PDB file of C-alpha atoms in Angstrom:
ATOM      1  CA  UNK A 731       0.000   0.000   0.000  1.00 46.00           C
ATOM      2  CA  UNK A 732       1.516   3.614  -0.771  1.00 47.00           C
ATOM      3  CA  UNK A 733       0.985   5.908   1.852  1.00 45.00           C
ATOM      4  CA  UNK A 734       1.581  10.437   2.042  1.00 43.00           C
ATOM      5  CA  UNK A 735       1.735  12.279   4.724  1.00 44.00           C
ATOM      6  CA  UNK A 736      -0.177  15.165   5.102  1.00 46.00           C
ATOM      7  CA  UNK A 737       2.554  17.532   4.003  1.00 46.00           C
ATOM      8  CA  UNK A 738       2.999  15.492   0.725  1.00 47.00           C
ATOM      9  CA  UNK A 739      -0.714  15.346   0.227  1.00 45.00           C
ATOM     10  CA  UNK A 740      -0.855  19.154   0.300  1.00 44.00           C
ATOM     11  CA  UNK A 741       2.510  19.721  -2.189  1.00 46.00           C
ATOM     12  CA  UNK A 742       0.763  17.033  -4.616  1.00 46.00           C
ATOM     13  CA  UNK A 743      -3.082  19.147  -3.942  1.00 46.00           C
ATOM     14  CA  UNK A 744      -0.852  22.665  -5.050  1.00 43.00           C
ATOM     15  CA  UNK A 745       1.134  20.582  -7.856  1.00 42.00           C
ATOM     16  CA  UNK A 746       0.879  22.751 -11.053  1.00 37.00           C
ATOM     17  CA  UNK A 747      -0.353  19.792 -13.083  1.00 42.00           C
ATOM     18  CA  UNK A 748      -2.400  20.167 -16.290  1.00 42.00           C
ATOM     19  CA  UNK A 749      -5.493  18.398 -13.651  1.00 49.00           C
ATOM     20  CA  UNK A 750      -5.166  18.720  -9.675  1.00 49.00           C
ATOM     21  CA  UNK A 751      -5.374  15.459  -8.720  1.00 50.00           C
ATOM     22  CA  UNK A 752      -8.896  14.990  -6.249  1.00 57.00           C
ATOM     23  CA  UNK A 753      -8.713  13.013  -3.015  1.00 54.00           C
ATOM     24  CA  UNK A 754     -10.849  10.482  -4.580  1.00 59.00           C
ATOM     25  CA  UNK A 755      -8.781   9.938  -7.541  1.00 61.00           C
ATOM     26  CA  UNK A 756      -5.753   9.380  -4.471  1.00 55.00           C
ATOM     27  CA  UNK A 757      -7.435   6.832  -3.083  1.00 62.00           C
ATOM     28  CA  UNK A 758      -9.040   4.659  -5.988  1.00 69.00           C
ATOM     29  CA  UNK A 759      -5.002   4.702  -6.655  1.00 67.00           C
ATOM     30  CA  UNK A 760      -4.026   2.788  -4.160  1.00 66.00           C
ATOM     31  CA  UNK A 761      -2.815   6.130  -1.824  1.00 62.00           C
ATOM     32  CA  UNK A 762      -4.014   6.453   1.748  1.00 56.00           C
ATOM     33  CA  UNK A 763      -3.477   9.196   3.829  1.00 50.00           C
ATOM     34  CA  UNK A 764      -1.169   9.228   7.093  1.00 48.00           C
ATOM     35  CA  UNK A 765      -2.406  12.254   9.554  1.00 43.00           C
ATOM     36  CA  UNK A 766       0.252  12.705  11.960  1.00 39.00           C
ATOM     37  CA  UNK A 767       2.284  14.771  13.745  1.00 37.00           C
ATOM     38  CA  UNK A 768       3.672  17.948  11.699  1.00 38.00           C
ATOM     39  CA  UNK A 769       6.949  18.124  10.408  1.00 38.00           C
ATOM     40  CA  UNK A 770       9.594  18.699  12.745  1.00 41.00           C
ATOM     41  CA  UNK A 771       9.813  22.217  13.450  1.00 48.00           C
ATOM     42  CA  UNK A 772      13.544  23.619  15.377  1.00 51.00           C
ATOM     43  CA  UNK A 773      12.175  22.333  18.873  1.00 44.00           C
ATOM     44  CA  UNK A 774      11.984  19.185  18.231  1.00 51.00           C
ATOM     45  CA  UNK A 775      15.639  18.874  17.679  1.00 53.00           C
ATOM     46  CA  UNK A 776      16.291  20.251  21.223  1.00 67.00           C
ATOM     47  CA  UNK A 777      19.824  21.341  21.054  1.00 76.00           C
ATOM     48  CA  UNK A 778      21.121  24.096  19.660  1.00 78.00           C
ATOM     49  CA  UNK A 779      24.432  22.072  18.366  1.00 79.00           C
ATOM     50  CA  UNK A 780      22.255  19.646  16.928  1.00 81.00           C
ATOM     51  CA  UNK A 781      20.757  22.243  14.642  1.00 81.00           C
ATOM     52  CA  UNK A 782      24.281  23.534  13.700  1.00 80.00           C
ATOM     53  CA  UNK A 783      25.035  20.022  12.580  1.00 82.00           C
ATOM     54  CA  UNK A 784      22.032  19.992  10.500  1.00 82.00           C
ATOM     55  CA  UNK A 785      22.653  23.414   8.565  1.00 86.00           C
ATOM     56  CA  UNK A 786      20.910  25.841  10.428  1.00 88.00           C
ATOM     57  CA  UNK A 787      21.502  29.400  10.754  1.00 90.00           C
ATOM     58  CA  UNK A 788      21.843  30.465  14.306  1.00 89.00           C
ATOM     59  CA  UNK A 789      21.587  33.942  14.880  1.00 93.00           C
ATOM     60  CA  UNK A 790      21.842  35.733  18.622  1.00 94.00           C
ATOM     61  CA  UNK A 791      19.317  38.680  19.107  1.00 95.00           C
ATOM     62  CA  UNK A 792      18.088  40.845  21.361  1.00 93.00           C
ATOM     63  CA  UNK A 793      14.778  40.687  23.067  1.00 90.00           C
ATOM     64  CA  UNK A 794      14.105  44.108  21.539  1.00 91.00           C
ATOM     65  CA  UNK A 795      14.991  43.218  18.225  1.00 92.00           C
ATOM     66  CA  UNK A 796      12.849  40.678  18.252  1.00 91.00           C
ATOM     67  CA  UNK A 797       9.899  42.452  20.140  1.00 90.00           C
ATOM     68  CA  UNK A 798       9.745  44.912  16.609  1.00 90.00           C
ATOM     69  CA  UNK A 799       8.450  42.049  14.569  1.00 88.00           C
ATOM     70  CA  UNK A 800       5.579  41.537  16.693  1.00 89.00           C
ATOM     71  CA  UNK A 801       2.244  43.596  17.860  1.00 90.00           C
ATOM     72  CA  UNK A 802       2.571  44.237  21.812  1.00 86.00           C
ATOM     73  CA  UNK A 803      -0.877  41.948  21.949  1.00 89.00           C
ATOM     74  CA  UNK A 804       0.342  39.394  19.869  1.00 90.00           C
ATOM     75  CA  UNK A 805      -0.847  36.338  21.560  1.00 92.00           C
ATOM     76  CA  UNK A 806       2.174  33.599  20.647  1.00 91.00           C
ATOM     77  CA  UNK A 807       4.798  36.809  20.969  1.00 92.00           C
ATOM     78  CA  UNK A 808       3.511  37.130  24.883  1.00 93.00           C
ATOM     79  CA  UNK A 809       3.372  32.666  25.387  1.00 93.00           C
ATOM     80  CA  UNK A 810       6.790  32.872  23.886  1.00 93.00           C
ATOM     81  CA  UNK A 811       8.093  35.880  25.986  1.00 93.00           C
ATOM     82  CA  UNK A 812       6.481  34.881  29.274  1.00 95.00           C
ATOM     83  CA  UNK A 813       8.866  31.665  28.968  1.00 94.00           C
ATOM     84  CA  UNK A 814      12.033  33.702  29.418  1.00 95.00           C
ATOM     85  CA  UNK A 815      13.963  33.027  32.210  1.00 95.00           C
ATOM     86  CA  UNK A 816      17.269  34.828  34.010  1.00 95.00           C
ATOM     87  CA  UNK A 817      19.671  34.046  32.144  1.00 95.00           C
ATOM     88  CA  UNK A 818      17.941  32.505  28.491  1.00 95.00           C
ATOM     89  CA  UNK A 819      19.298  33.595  25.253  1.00 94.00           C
ATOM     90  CA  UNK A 820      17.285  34.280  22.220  1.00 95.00           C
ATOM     91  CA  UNK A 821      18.222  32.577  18.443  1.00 94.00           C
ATOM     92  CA  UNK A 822      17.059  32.967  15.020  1.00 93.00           C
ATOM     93  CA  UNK A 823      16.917  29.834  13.698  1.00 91.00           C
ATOM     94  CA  UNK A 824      16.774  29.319  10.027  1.00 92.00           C
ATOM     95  CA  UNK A 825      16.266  26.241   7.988  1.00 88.00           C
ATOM     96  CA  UNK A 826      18.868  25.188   5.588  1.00 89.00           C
ATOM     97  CA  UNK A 827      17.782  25.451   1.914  1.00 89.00           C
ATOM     98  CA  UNK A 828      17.306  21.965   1.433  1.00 86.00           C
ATOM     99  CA  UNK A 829      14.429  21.982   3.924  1.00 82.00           C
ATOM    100  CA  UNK A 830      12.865  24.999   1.790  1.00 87.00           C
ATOM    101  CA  UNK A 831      13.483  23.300  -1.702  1.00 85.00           C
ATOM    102  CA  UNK A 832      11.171  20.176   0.135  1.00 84.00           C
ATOM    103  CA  UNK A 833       8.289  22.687   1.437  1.00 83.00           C
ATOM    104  CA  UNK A 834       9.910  22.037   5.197  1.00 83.00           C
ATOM    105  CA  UNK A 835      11.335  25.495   5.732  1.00 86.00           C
ATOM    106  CA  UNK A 836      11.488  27.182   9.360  1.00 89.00           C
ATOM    107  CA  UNK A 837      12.284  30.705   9.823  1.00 92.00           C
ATOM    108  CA  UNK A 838      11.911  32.149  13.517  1.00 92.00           C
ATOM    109  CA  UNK A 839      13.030  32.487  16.926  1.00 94.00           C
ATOM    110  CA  UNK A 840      13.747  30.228  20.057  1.00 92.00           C
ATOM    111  CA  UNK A 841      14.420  30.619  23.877  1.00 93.00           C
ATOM    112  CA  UNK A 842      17.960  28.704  24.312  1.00 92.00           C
ATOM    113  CA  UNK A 843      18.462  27.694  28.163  1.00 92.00           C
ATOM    114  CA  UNK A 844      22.232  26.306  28.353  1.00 89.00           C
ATOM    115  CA  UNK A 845      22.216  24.475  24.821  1.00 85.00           C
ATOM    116  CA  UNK A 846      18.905  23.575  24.968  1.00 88.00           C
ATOM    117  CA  UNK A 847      15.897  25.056  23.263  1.00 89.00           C
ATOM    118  CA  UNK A 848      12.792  25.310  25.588  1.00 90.00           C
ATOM    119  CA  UNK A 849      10.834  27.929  23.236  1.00 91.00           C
ATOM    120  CA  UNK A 850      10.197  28.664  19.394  1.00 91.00           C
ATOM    121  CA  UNK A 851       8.472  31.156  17.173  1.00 92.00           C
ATOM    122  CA  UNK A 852       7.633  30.385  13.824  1.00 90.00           C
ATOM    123  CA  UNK A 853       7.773  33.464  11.491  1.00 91.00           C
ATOM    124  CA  UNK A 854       7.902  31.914   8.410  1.00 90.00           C
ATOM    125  CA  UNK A 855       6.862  28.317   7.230  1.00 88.00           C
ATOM    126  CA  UNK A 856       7.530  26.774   3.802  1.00 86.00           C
TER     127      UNK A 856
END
């Protein structure tokens, strides 16, 4: 049986192709579809020299810098901020372009406690 996850199910739904392919079409096909967790975003990786290894771009910023980007309401800016801590740093993190050439890009920010993230931010999804 071939199986897609969701995210592949999507990129073949958006495929420029001379007929989008329907769900029905996907499943007299043989195709099922696999509903689980999302792609791994930069938290899931946990540590911040794990994501080095991988490509990523890790950036240090400011609070303040990163506090521009968002409306002072912003609901997931204050969740995020409210899990600061003494001492916490704050990353950009950045996919490498092979994630963004496979619709799996990650562009945001993340609370790093010793190496560790405890925090992200999405900004930007691909």
């Amino acid at each position: 049986m071939k199986s897609l996850s969701l995210a592949g199910f999507c990129a073949l739904m958006v495929c420029a192709c001379a007929r989008e392919p329907e769900v029905k079409d996907l499943a007299e096909s043989g195709w099922t579809l696999e509903i689980g967790p999302s792609a791994p975003a930069a938290a899931s990786v946990e540590r911040i020299p794990d994501l080095a290894t991988a490509g990523w771009t890790i950036t240090p910023v400011s609070l303040s810098e990163v506090e521009q980007g968002f409306a002072p309401a912003d609901k997931e800016w204050l969740v995020f901020k409210s899990k600061l801590e003494p001492g916490d740093r704050v990353a950009r993190l950045v996919a490498p372009g092979s994630h963004w050439a496979n619709s799996a890009g990650w562009d945001g920010y993340a609370i790093v406690r010793g190496d560790r993230i405890v925090a992200e931010l999405a900004v930007l999804l691909s």
